[in-house]
mmCIF file of C-alpha atoms in Angstrom:
data_model
loop_
_atom_site.group_PDB
_atom_site.id
_atom_site.type_symbol
_atom_site.label_atom_id
_atom_site.label_comp_id
_atom_site.label_asym_id
_atom_site.label_seq_id
_atom_site.Cartn_x
_atom_site.Cartn_y
_atom_site.Cartn_z
ATOM 1 C CA MET H 1 -43.237 -56.297 -9.757
ATOM 2 C CA ASN H 2 -44.369 -59.772 -8.462
ATOM 3 C CA PRO H 3 -46.844 -61.247 -6.818
ATOM 4 C CA ALA H 4 -44.282 -61.424 -3.606
ATOM 5 C CA THR H 5 -42.974 -58.673 -3.760
ATOM 6 C CA THR H 6 -46.321 -56.531 -3.652
ATOM 7 C CA ALA H 7 -47.383 -58.234 -0.263
ATOM 8 C CA ALA H 8 -44.027 -58.333 0.831
ATOM 9 C CA LEU H 9 -44.080 -54.726 1.080
ATOM 10 C CA ILE H 10 -47.660 -54.497 1.961
ATOM 11 C CA THR H 11 -46.240 -56.368 4.966
ATOM 12 C CA LEU H 12 -43.642 -54.094 6.137
ATOM 13 C CA LYS H 13 -46.201 -50.855 5.954
ATOM 14 C CA GLN H 14 -48.282 -52.969 8.364
ATOM 15 C CA ALA H 15 -45.660 -52.766 10.650
ATOM 16 C CA LYS H 16 -44.448 -49.994 10.548
ATOM 17 C CA ALA H 17 -47.265 -48.631 11.193
ATOM 18 C CA ALA H 18 -48.499 -50.874 14.219
ATOM 19 C CA ALA H 19 -45.442 -49.869 15.525
ATOM 20 C CA PRO H 20 -44.720 -48.097 19.165
ATOM 21 C CA GLY H 21 -44.964 -44.610 18.884
ATOM 22 C CA SER H 22 -45.228 -43.748 14.966
ATOM 23 C CA ALA H 23 -47.389 -41.455 14.465
ATOM 24 C CA ALA H 24 -50.622 -44.215 12.344
ATOM 25 C CA ALA H 25 -50.396 -46.132 15.532
ATOM 26 C CA ASP H 26 -50.661 -42.341 17.621
ATOM 27 C CA SER H 27 -53.459 -41.594 15.460
ATOM 28 C CA ALA H 28 -54.844 -44.957 15.570
ATOM 29 C CA ALA H 29 -55.219 -45.064 18.606
ATOM 30 C CA ALA H 30 -56.951 -41.839 18.420
ATOM 31 C CA GLY H 31 -59.389 -43.763 17.041
ATOM 32 C CA SER H 32 -58.769 -40.698 14.098
ATOM 33 C CA LEU H 33 -57.803 -42.164 10.179
ATOM 34 C CA PRO H 34 -54.139 -42.148 9.785
ATOM 35 C CA VAL H 35 -52.519 -38.646 7.794
ATOM 36 C CA ARG H 36 -50.759 -39.350 4.601
ATOM 37 C CA ILE H 37 -47.677 -37.378 4.160
ATOM 38 C CA SER H 38 -45.347 -36.855 1.396
ATOM 39 C CA ALA H 39 -42.326 -35.422 0.944
ATOM 40 C CA ARG H 40 -41.249 -32.971 -1.242
ATOM 41 C CA ARG H 41 -38.748 -32.178 -2.890
ATOM 42 C CA PRO H 42 -37.262 -27.919 -2.477
ATOM 43 C CA THR H 43 -37.603 -26.343 -6.382
ATOM 44 C CA ALA H 44 -36.097 -22.581 -6.934
ATOM 45 C CA GLY H 45 -36.283 -20.304 -9.090
ATOM 46 C CA LYS H 46 -40.722 -19.268 -10.814
ATOM 47 C CA ALA H 47 -41.601 -22.830 -9.961
ATOM 48 C CA GLY H 48 -40.607 -22.556 -6.974
ATOM 49 C CA ALA H 49 -42.538 -19.238 -6.395
ATOM 50 C CA LYS H 50 -45.392 -20.290 -7.152
ATOM 51 C CA ALA H 51 -45.641 -23.544 -5.466
ATOM 52 C CA GLY H 52 -44.777 -21.563 -2.710
ATOM 53 C CA ARG H 53 -46.888 -19.155 -2.912
ATOM 54 C CA ALA H 54 -50.274 -22.114 -3.114
ATOM 55 C CA ARG H 55 -49.027 -24.126 -0.027
ATOM 56 C CA GLY H 56 -49.706 -20.339 2.021
ATOM 57 C CA ARG H 57 -45.826 -19.881 2.555
ATOM 58 C CA ARG H 58 -43.400 -16.610 1.368
ATOM 59 C CA SER H 59 -40.790 -18.282 -1.073
ATOM 60 C CA GLN H 60 -36.948 -18.005 0.219
ATOM 61 C CA PRO H 61 -34.999 -16.427 -2.822
ATOM 62 C CA VAL H 62 -31.890 -18.798 -4.110
ATOM 63 C CA ALA H 63 -28.729 -18.289 -1.341
ATOM 64 C CA GLY H 64 -26.282 -15.057 -3.168
ATOM 65 C CA VAL H 65 -29.439 -13.908 -5.142
ATOM 66 C CA ARG H 66 -30.932 -10.944 -2.246
ATOM 67 C CA ALA H 67 -26.801 -10.178 -1.815
ATOM 68 C CA LYS H 68 -26.110 -9.594 -5.619
ATOM 69 C CA ALA H 69 -29.465 -7.602 -5.957
ATOM 70 C CA LYS H 70 -28.588 -5.485 -3.211
ATOM 71 C CA GLY H 71 -24.734 -4.944 -4.315
ATOM 72 C CA SER H 72 -25.688 -3.599 -7.538
ATOM 73 C CA ARG H 73 -28.356 -1.830 -6.421
ATOM 74 C CA THR H 74 -26.538 0.186 -4.429
ATOM 75 C CA ALA H 75 -22.733 -0.033 -6.731
ATOM 76 C CA LYS H 76 -23.963 2.635 -9.661
ATOM 77 C CA PRO H 77 -26.068 4.935 -6.763
ATOM 78 C CA GLN H 78 -22.723 5.351 -5.004
ATOM 79 C CA ARG H 79 -21.223 5.746 -8.017
ATOM 80 C CA LEU H 80 -23.663 8.302 -9.184
ATOM 81 C CA GLY H 81 -23.131 10.295 -6.051
ATOM 82 C CA ALA H 82 -19.305 10.552 -6.376
ATOM 83 C CA ARG H 83 -19.764 12.268 -9.481
ATOM 84 C CA ALA H 84 -22.314 14.534 -8.388
ATOM 85 C CA ALA H 85 -19.589 15.430 -5.559
ATOM 86 C CA GLY H 86 -17.024 16.222 -7.490
ATOM 87 C CA SER H 87 -19.561 18.421 -10.287
ATOM 88 C CA ALA H 88 -20.530 20.704 -7.665
ATOM 89 C CA ALA H 89 -17.524 20.560 -6.251
ATOM 90 C CA GLY H 90 -15.563 21.259 -9.477
ATOM 91 C CA ARG H 91 -17.617 24.627 -10.128
ATOM 92 C CA SER H 92 -16.175 26.386 -7.156
ATOM 93 C CA ALA H 93 -13.532 25.044 -8.285
ATOM 94 C CA PRO H 94 -10.118 27.876 -8.230
ATOM 95 C CA GLY H 95 -9.856 30.498 -11.156
ATOM 96 C CA GLY H 96 -7.477 29.889 -14.499
ATOM 97 C CA ALA H 97 -4.268 31.784 -12.011
ATOM 98 C CA LEU H 98 -3.091 28.546 -9.876
ATOM 99 C CA ALA H 99 -0.455 26.181 -11.351
ATOM 100 C CA PRO H 100 -1.738 22.893 -13.006
ATOM 101 C CA GLY H 101 -0.153 20.819 -10.392
ATOM 102 C CA LYS H 102 -1.750 23.383 -7.500
ATOM 103 C CA GLN H 103 -5.617 22.801 -9.718
ATOM 104 C CA ALA H 104 -5.319 18.795 -9.697
ATOM 105 C CA ALA H 105 -4.439 18.852 -5.850
ATOM 106 C CA SER H 106 -7.091 21.357 -4.866
ATOM 107 C CA ALA H 107 -9.496 18.499 -6.689
ATOM 108 C CA SER H 108 -7.885 15.916 -4.369
ATOM 109 C CA ARG H 109 -8.151 17.159 -1.397
ATOM 110 C CA ALA H 110 -11.915 18.279 -2.479
ATOM 111 C CA TRP H 111 -12.428 14.130 -3.451
ATOM 112 C CA PHE H 112 -10.723 13.440 0.098
ATOM 113 C CA ARG H 113 -12.816 15.823 2.020
ATOM 114 C CA TRP H 114 -16.113 14.026 1.167
ATOM 115 C CA TRP H 115 -15.384 10.204 0.462
ATOM 116 C CA ARG H 116 -13.333 10.619 4.024
ATOM 117 C CA GLY H 117 -16.299 10.247 6.016
ATOM 118 C CA ARG H 118 -17.950 7.447 3.150
ATOM 119 C CA SER H 119 -15.357 4.382 3.408
ATOM 120 C CA ARG H 120 -13.497 3.030 5.351
ATOM 121 C CA THR H 121 -12.116 0.283 2.779
ATOM 122 C CA GLY H 122 -8.548 1.476 2.232
ATOM 123 C CA LEU H 123 -7.842 1.886 -0.920
ATOM 124 C CA GLY H 124 -8.865 -1.057 -2.620
ATOM 125 C CA LYS H 125 -11.466 -1.238 -6.108
ATOM 126 C CA SER H 126 -13.821 1.272 -4.797
ATOM 127 C CA TYR H 127 -11.480 3.562 -3.865
ATOM 128 C CA MET H 128 -10.639 3.074 -7.633
ATOM 129 C CA GLN H 129 -13.838 3.499 -8.638
ATOM 130 C CA PHE H 130 -15.568 6.250 -6.931
ATOM 131 C CA ALA H 131 -11.913 8.258 -7.763
ATOM 132 C CA ARG H 132 -12.270 8.689 -11.336
ATOM 133 C CA SER H 133 -16.292 9.241 -10.929
ATOM 134 C CA PHE H 134 -15.521 12.035 -8.771
ATOM 135 C CA MET H 135 -12.719 13.481 -10.731
ATOM 136 C CA LEU H 136 -14.868 13.043 -13.906
ATOM 137 C CA GLY H 137 -17.316 15.104 -12.331
ATOM 138 C CA TYR H 138 -15.787 17.529 -11.140
ATOM 139 C CA ALA H 139 -13.507 18.056 -15.142
ATOM 140 C CA LYS H 140 -16.722 18.327 -16.179
ATOM 141 C CA ALA H 141 -17.609 20.956 -13.965
ATOM 142 C CA SER H 142 -14.124 22.662 -14.207
ATOM 143 C CA GLY H 143 -13.483 22.735 -17.739
ATOM 144 C CA LEU H 144 -9.891 21.621 -17.010
ATOM 145 C CA ASN H 145 -8.099 17.752 -17.578
ATOM 146 C CA LEU H 146 -8.319 16.260 -14.616
ATOM 147 C CA SER H 147 -10.683 13.291 -15.708
ATOM 148 C CA ARG H 148 -7.493 11.164 -16.280
ATOM 149 C CA MET H 149 -5.857 12.152 -12.662
ATOM 150 C CA LEU H 150 -6.241 10.170 -9.080
ATOM 151 C CA PRO H 151 -7.318 11.836 -6.380
ATOM 152 C CA LEU H 152 -4.174 11.356 -2.606
ATOM 153 C CA PRO H 153 -5.873 10.244 0.435
ATOM 154 C CA THR H 154 -4.688 12.806 2.275
ATOM 155 C CA GLU H 155 -5.383 16.532 2.730
ATOM 156 C CA ARG H 156 -2.163 17.042 3.273
ATOM 157 C CA SER H 157 0.288 18.242 0.439
ATOM 158 C CA VAL H 158 2.281 15.871 -0.680
ATOM 159 C CA SER H 159 5.420 16.296 -3.029
ATOM 160 C CA ALA H 160 7.189 13.225 -5.003
ATOM 161 C CA VAL H 161 11.699 13.557 -5.074
ATOM 162 C CA ILE H 162 13.303 11.602 -8.204
ATOM 163 C CA HIS H 163 16.524 11.635 -8.330
ATOM 164 C CA ALA H 164 18.369 11.142 -11.616
ATOM 165 C CA ALA H 165 20.953 10.113 -11.850
ATOM 166 C CA THR H 166 22.090 9.423 -15.584
ATOM 167 C CA GLY H 167 19.239 10.679 -16.717
ATOM 168 C CA HIS H 168 18.078 7.363 -18.377
ATOM 169 C CA PRO H 169 15.405 7.026 -20.696
ATOM 170 C CA SER H 170 13.344 5.871 -17.316
ATOM 171 C CA ILE H 171 12.949 8.725 -16.462
ATOM 172 C CA SER H 172 10.076 9.795 -18.992
ATOM 173 C CA ALA H 173 7.847 6.719 -17.282
ATOM 174 C CA VAL H 174 8.579 7.542 -14.149
ATOM 175 C CA LEU H 175 7.223 10.907 -15.274
ATOM 176 C CA GLU H 176 4.184 9.797 -16.160
ATOM 177 C CA GLN H 177 3.250 7.294 -13.606
ATOM 178 C CA LEU H 178 3.427 10.768 -11.513
ATOM 179 C CA GLY H 179 2.020 13.293 -13.436
ATOM 180 C CA ARG H 180 -1.830 10.489 -12.747
ATOM 181 C CA LEU H 181 -0.671 11.812 -9.261
ATOM 182 C CA ALA H 182 -3.161 14.966 -8.029
ATOM 183 C CA LEU H 183 0.806 16.173 -6.331
ATOM 184 C CA ASP H 184 1.864 19.623 -5.356
ATOM 185 C CA GLU H 185 5.126 19.280 -6.950
ATOM 186 C CA ILE H 186 7.590 16.617 -8.596
ATOM 187 C CA ILE H 187 10.835 18.112 -7.988
ATOM 188 C CA VAL H 188 13.925 16.071 -10.097
ATOM 189 C CA VAL H 189 17.111 16.214 -8.707
ATOM 190 C CA ALA H 190 20.307 15.627 -10.660
ATOM 191 C CA GLY H 191 23.601 16.254 -11.450
ATOM 192 C CA GLY H 192 25.641 16.606 -14.074
ATOM 193 C CA LEU H 193 23.228 15.878 -17.279
ATOM 194 C CA PRO H 194 23.825 17.111 -21.242
ATOM 195 C CA ASP H 195 21.612 19.562 -22.570
ATOM 196 C CA ASP H 196 18.929 16.922 -24.107
ATOM 197 C CA ARG H 197 18.621 14.871 -20.941
ATOM 198 C CA ARG H 198 17.446 17.839 -18.808
ATOM 199 C CA ARG H 199 15.191 19.356 -22.403
ATOM 200 C CA LEU H 200 13.306 16.032 -21.946
ATOM 201 C CA ILE H 201 12.618 16.656 -17.965
ATOM 202 C CA ARG H 202 11.661 20.014 -18.098
ATOM 203 C CA GLU H 203 9.483 19.885 -21.052
ATOM 204 C CA HIS H 204 7.981 16.731 -19.922
ATOM 205 C CA PRO H 205 3.922 16.163 -19.455
ATOM 206 C CA SER H 206 3.833 16.299 -15.786
ATOM 207 C CA GLY H 207 5.310 19.431 -15.202
ATOM 208 C CA PRO H 208 8.685 18.661 -12.774
ATOM 209 C CA VAL H 209 10.599 21.450 -11.603
ATOM 210 C CA LEU H 210 14.235 20.273 -11.943
ATOM 211 C CA VAL H 211 17.224 21.363 -9.629
ATOM 212 C CA HIS H 212 20.416 20.910 -11.042
ATOM 213 C CA TYR H 213 24.174 20.862 -10.201
ATOM 214 C CA PRO H 214 27.408 20.673 -12.713
ATOM 215 C CA GLU H 215 28.752 17.059 -11.015
ATOM 216 C CA PRO H 216 27.096 14.140 -10.106
ATOM 217 C CA LEU H 217 25.027 12.814 -7.317
ATOM 218 C CA GLY H 218 24.915 10.019 -4.992
ATOM 219 C CA TYR H 219 22.618 8.478 -4.576
ATOM 220 C CA GLY H 220 21.245 8.915 -1.003
ATOM 221 C CA ALA H 221 22.901 12.985 -1.366
ATOM 222 C CA GLY H 222 20.913 13.420 -4.273
ATOM 223 C CA ARG H 223 17.738 12.487 -2.199
ATOM 224 C CA ALA H 224 18.637 14.848 0.768
ATOM 225 C CA ALA H 225 19.108 17.623 -1.972
ATOM 226 C CA GLY H 226 14.828 16.837 -3.013
ATOM 227 C CA ALA H 227 14.581 16.348 0.660
ATOM 228 C CA ARG H 228 15.543 20.198 1.145
ATOM 229 C CA PHE H 229 13.636 21.828 -1.559
ATOM 230 C CA ALA H 230 10.287 20.219 -1.125
ATOM 231 C CA ALA H 231 7.941 22.299 0.762
ATOM 232 C CA SER H 232 4.994 19.683 1.092
ATOM 233 C CA ASP H 233 3.792 17.868 4.645
ATOM 234 C CA ILE H 234 4.559 14.365 2.597
ATOM 235 C CA VAL H 235 7.241 13.788 0.798
ATOM 236 C CA LEU H 236 7.562 10.769 -1.309
ATOM 237 C CA PHE H 237 11.621 9.497 -3.414
ATOM 238 C CA LEU H 238 11.870 7.634 -6.304
ATOM 239 C CA GLU H 239 14.790 6.693 -8.453
ATOM 240 C CA GLU H 240 14.811 6.811 -12.780
ATOM 241 C CA GLN H 241 14.920 3.840 -13.328
ATOM 242 C CA GLU H 242 11.827 2.633 -11.382
ATOM 243 C CA PRO H 243 8.792 2.737 -13.213
ATOM 244 C CA VAL H 244 5.799 2.118 -10.098
ATOM 245 C CA ARG H 245 2.214 2.088 -11.185
ATOM 246 C CA ALA H 246 0.241 5.568 -9.540
ATOM 247 C CA GLU H 247 -1.892 2.883 -8.331
ATOM 248 C CA GLU H 248 0.578 1.280 -5.928
ATOM 249 C CA LEU H 249 2.366 4.844 -4.339
ATOM 250 C CA LEU H 250 -0.725 5.193 -2.691
ATOM 251 C CA PRO H 251 -0.113 3.161 0.020
ATOM 252 C CA TYR H 252 3.281 5.148 0.759
ATOM 253 C CA ILE H 253 1.117 8.610 1.008
ATOM 254 C CA ALA H 254 -1.918 6.742 2.971
ATOM 255 C CA SER H 255 0.325 5.230 5.457
ATOM 256 C CA VAL H 256 2.354 8.473 6.328
ATOM 257 C CA ALA H 257 -1.220 10.535 6.225
ATOM 258 C CA LYS H 258 -1.635 8.131 9.104
ATOM 259 C CA GLY H 259 0.420 8.628 11.523
ATOM 260 C CA ASN H 260 3.621 7.370 10.384
ATOM 261 C CA ASP H 261 7.247 9.240 10.237
ATOM 262 C CA LEU H 262 8.406 6.541 7.855
ATOM 263 C CA ALA H 263 6.857 4.242 5.021
ATOM 264 C CA ILE H 264 9.205 2.389 3.874
ATOM 265 C CA GLY H 265 8.621 -0.685 0.832
ATOM 266 C CA MET H 266 10.228 -4.242 1.930
ATOM 267 C CA MET H 267 13.315 -5.979 -0.227
ATOM 268 C CA PRO H 268 11.518 -7.901 -3.155
ATOM 269 C CA GLY H 269 12.341 -11.040 -3.423
ATOM 270 C CA GLN H 270 13.557 -11.481 0.049
ATOM 271 C CA HIS H 271 11.520 -14.460 2.113
ATOM 272 C CA GLY H 272 11.849 -18.570 3.225
ATOM 273 C CA PRO H 273 15.629 -19.029 6.187
ATOM 274 C CA PHE H 274 17.059 -16.361 7.011
ATOM 275 C CA GLY H 275 20.393 -17.935 5.856
ATOM 276 C CA SER H 276 18.790 -18.675 2.178
ATOM 277 C CA ARG H 277 18.999 -14.867 2.165
ATOM 278 C CA GLU H 278 21.575 -12.221 -0.037
ATOM 279 C CA PRO H 279 24.676 -10.364 1.985
ATOM 280 C CA ALA H 280 22.644 -7.499 2.214
ATOM 281 C CA ALA H 281 19.432 -8.739 3.045
ATOM 282 C CA MET H 282 20.477 -10.434 6.467
ATOM 283 C CA LEU H 283 22.128 -7.331 7.431
ATOM 284 C CA LYS H 284 19.692 -4.976 7.200
ATOM 285 C CA GLU H 285 16.898 -7.238 8.868
ATOM 286 C CA PHE H 286 19.742 -7.152 11.183
ATOM 287 C CA MET H 287 19.833 -3.984 11.640
ATOM 288 C CA ASN H 288 15.823 -3.894 12.149
ATOM 289 C CA LEU H 289 15.958 -6.656 14.459
ATOM 290 C CA ILE H 290 18.477 -5.118 17.065
ATOM 291 C CA GLN H 291 16.169 -1.504 17.104
ATOM 292 C CA GLY H 292 13.017 -4.063 18.368
ATOM 293 C CA ARG H 293 11.829 -4.301 15.087
ATOM 294 C CA ARG H 294 11.393 -7.715 13.813
ATOM 295 C CA ASP H 295 8.423 -6.689 12.036
ATOM 296 C CA LEU H 296 10.416 -4.770 9.596
ATOM 297 C CA GLY H 297 11.726 -7.605 7.689
ATOM 298 C CA THR H 298 14.569 -5.920 5.319
ATOM 299 C CA ALA H 299 13.012 -2.879 5.136
ATOM 300 C CA SER H 300 15.375 -0.320 3.845
ATOM 301 C CA LEU H 301 15.239 3.497 3.310
ATOM 302 C CA GLU H 302 17.911 2.286 1.162
ATOM 303 C CA HIS H 303 15.420 1.036 -1.043
ATOM 304 C CA CYS H 304 11.842 3.613 -3.247
ATOM 305 C CA PRO H 305 10.165 3.855 -3.362
ATOM 306 C CA HIS H 306 9.103 5.200 0.158
ATOM 307 C CA ALA H 307 7.516 7.871 1.873
ATOM 308 C CA LEU H 308 8.254 10.385 4.676
ATOM 309 C CA SER H 309 6.919 12.537 7.414
ATOM 310 C CA ARG H 310 7.556 16.611 7.414
ATOM 311 C CA ARG H 311 8.373 15.680 10.954
ATOM 312 C CA ALA H 312 10.710 12.933 9.528
ATOM 313 C CA ILE H 313 12.595 15.250 7.200
ATOM 314 C CA ASP H 314 12.266 17.684 10.505
ATOM 315 C CA ARG H 315 13.674 15.943 13.055
ATOM 316 C CA LEU H 316 16.431 13.948 11.072
ATOM 317 C CA GLY H 317 17.337 16.859 9.680
ATOM 318 C CA ALA H 318 17.478 16.531 5.418
ATOM 319 C CA ALA H 319 21.304 16.482 4.981
ATOM 320 C CA ASN H 320 21.453 12.735 6.623
ATOM 321 C CA LEU H 321 19.279 11.793 4.072
ATOM 322 C CA ALA H 322 22.300 11.345 2.451
ATOM 323 C CA VAL H 323 23.401 8.113 4.136
ATOM 324 C CA PRO H 324 20.591 6.134 4.334
ATOM 325 C CA PRO H 325 20.530 3.548 6.604
ATOM 326 C CA VAL H 326 22.374 5.948 9.215
ATOM 327 C CA ALA H 327 18.885 8.200 8.577
ATOM 328 C CA GLN H 328 16.832 5.030 9.479
ATOM 329 C CA ALA H 329 18.195 3.716 12.203
ATOM 330 C CA ALA H 330 18.439 7.522 13.558
ATOM 331 C CA ALA H 331 15.264 7.408 13.156
ATOM 332 C CA LEU H 332 14.601 4.872 14.825
ATOM 333 C CA LEU H 333 16.148 6.236 18.017
ATOM 334 C CA GLN H 334 15.012 8.669 18.346
ATOM 335 C CA GLY H 335 11.098 6.779 17.807
ATOM 336 C CA LEU H 336 9.987 7.912 14.997
ATOM 337 C CA ARG H 337 6.736 5.712 13.312
ATOM 338 C CA ALA H 338 7.825 3.720 10.808
ATOM 339 C CA ALA H 339 5.927 0.995 8.498
ATOM 340 C CA ALA H 340 6.709 -1.705 6.154
ATOM 341 C CA LEU H 341 4.936 -2.277 2.458
ATOM 342 C CA PRO H 342 4.940 -4.984 0.610
ATOM 343 C CA ALA H 343 7.485 -5.063 -2.054
ATOM 344 C CA SER H 344 6.240 -3.384 -4.577
ATOM 345 C CA SER H 345 4.887 -6.018 -8.045
ATOM 346 C CA SER H 346 5.786 -3.105 -10.473
ATOM 347 C CA LEU H 347 9.609 -4.271 -9.667
ATOM 348 C CA PRO H 348 11.840 -6.189 -10.870
ATOM 349 C CA GLY H 349 11.530 -9.457 -8.841
ATOM 350 C CA ARG H 350 15.256 -10.176 -8.354
ATOM 351 C CA ALA H 351 16.987 -10.336 -5.132
ATOM 352 C CA VAL H 352 18.691 -7.293 -4.741
ATOM 353 C CA ARG H 353 19.249 -5.587 -8.162
ATOM 354 C CA ARG H 354 19.231 -1.219 -6.940
ATOM 355 C CA GLN H 355 22.066 -1.414 -4.903
ATOM 356 C CA GLU H 356 23.861 -3.765 -4.933
ATOM 357 C CA ASP H 357 24.004 -2.543 -8.696
ATOM 358 C CA SER H 358 23.225 1.010 -8.350
ATOM 359 C CA PRO H 359 22.009 3.357 -10.807
ATOM 360 C CA ALA H 360 24.192 5.922 -9.354
ATOM 361 C CA GLY H 361 27.589 3.895 -9.953
ATOM 362 C CA LEU H 362 27.637 3.108 -5.794
ATOM 363 C CA MET H 363 30.112 0.930 -5.361
ATOM 364 C CA PRO H 364 28.788 -1.984 -2.692
ATOM 365 C CA GLU H 365 31.488 -1.600 -0.596
ATOM 366 C CA VAL H 366 30.718 1.384 -0.420
ATOM 367 C CA LEU H 367 27.148 0.469 0.449
ATOM 368 C CA MET H 368 28.602 -2.104 3.127
ATOM 369 C CA GLY H 369 30.502 0.415 4.596
ATOM 370 C CA ASP H 370 27.047 2.876 4.809
ATOM 371 C CA ARG H 371 25.547 0.928 6.565
ATOM 372 C CA LEU H 372 28.299 -0.202 9.259
ATOM 373 C CA GLU H 373 28.047 2.439 9.634
ATOM 374 C CA ALA H 374 23.717 2.525 10.931
ATOM 375 C CA PHE H 375 25.367 0.084 13.026
ATOM 376 C CA HIS H 376 28.486 2.189 14.804
ATOM 377 C CA GLU H 377 25.296 4.733 15.336
ATOM 378 C CA GLN H 378 22.875 2.109 16.955
ATOM 379 C CA ILE H 379 26.208 0.683 19.042
ATOM 380 C CA ARG H 380 27.197 4.250 20.073
ATOM 381 C CA THR H 381 23.624 5.324 21.114
ATOM 382 C CA THR H 382 22.462 2.143 23.073
ATOM 383 C CA GLY H 383 25.923 0.553 23.944
ATOM 384 C CA PRO H 384 27.549 -2.694 22.928
ATOM 385 C CA ARG H 385 25.170 -4.883 23.359
ATOM 386 C CA SER H 386 22.185 -3.161 21.366
ATOM 387 C CA ARG H 387 19.752 -3.490 24.607
ATOM 388 C CA PHE H 388 20.796 -7.534 24.196
ATOM 389 C CA PRO H 389 21.530 -8.735 27.811
ATOM 390 C CA ASP H 390 24.029 -10.517 28.909
ATOM 391 C CA HIS H 391 22.453 -13.513 30.787
ATOM 392 C CA LEU H 392 25.555 -15.787 30.787
ATOM 393 C CA ARG H 393 28.590 -13.650 32.082
ATOM 394 C CA LYS H 394 29.307 -12.594 35.212
ATOM 395 C CA ARG H 395 31.649 -9.438 33.730
ATOM 396 C CA GLU H 396 31.041 -8.080 37.126
ATOM 397 C CA ALA H 397 33.155 -10.617 38.199
ATOM 398 C CA ALA H 398 35.975 -10.925 35.766
ATOM 399 C CA LYS H 399 36.178 -7.242 36.644
ATOM 400 C CA GLU H 400 37.695 -8.120 39.971
ATOM 401 C CA ALA H 401 39.522 -10.863 39.119
ATOM 402 C CA SER H 402 41.187 -9.121 36.717
ATOM 403 C CA THR H 403 42.485 -6.364 38.803
#
């Protein structure tokens, strides 16, 4: 640094020290020497901790370290607690007299009693982790082969109904996913299947019950027959050509367990402007709209999976489930509680697949007739305008003029 620059800096410092209100000026006025204050950069880690202790101050941890340490300390003990609870429940498990499905259901209810008072996080990652830990402990203590079983978020009994229209090979994948759930029973309804297809269903490891009719059944009639045979509090409905992961079926069961009567899946691929959707999706959303249920969007009982409560089946009648759009309209008219769930990621992303290309060979005209029948039921019950008031026309005046 040259002498001129040095002199300029000295002059600037003296001017600042003499400025009114500065620390140096105040200390000089008090007759004391100015105190040198140096700025230190914040330090982190061990060096920062040592520096803090040397200055007599308590060091602060880096942001996020405390939370991470806390999570790592609590998550593992909770999982160990779930496994210990599963072991205790497994030691008091019923003997081998029960069928495998009943044994799994008993383990699932023991799990839910433990889980119910410990978390409100829903069916997220923690549910799956603790459920697996619980079932591992239960299986080891009871000697039952239930370690891969996924327990249900309810103590109520749950059945699954599959309509097997053609005995398509994909039904094995559907049964495999259902076999991972601790269901009370799995019912397969079919009609006119050859012997080899029936044997494939009967001998599946998930242990389904096959209800077989001599003649093929329509997609709605198969579900109606299954609902009549199911004896559980919650009934889950699926189709043979649409395998859905077991984890994605749990929200339907949980929705009914929380008090809903209908847990219906949205129609996949139907988002964006209304005018760009398929005609079938437009009609389904219109039906929900005129019933005051805009929140249901394109959700329809035509689609699987969906779940019904025992109250819904009893109120509607199992036979009336043969025409799903009419059954949904009647359920909403009777005040049954319905909730829409997002379309399963396991299903094909194409907008309309199942009902316009029905595995049961149902023609689009028949499906459209079912929807129009539901619309007729709606206006027959609520009037020709279906609860929509007419604020533009004076119909009384028109009647008087015509007379």
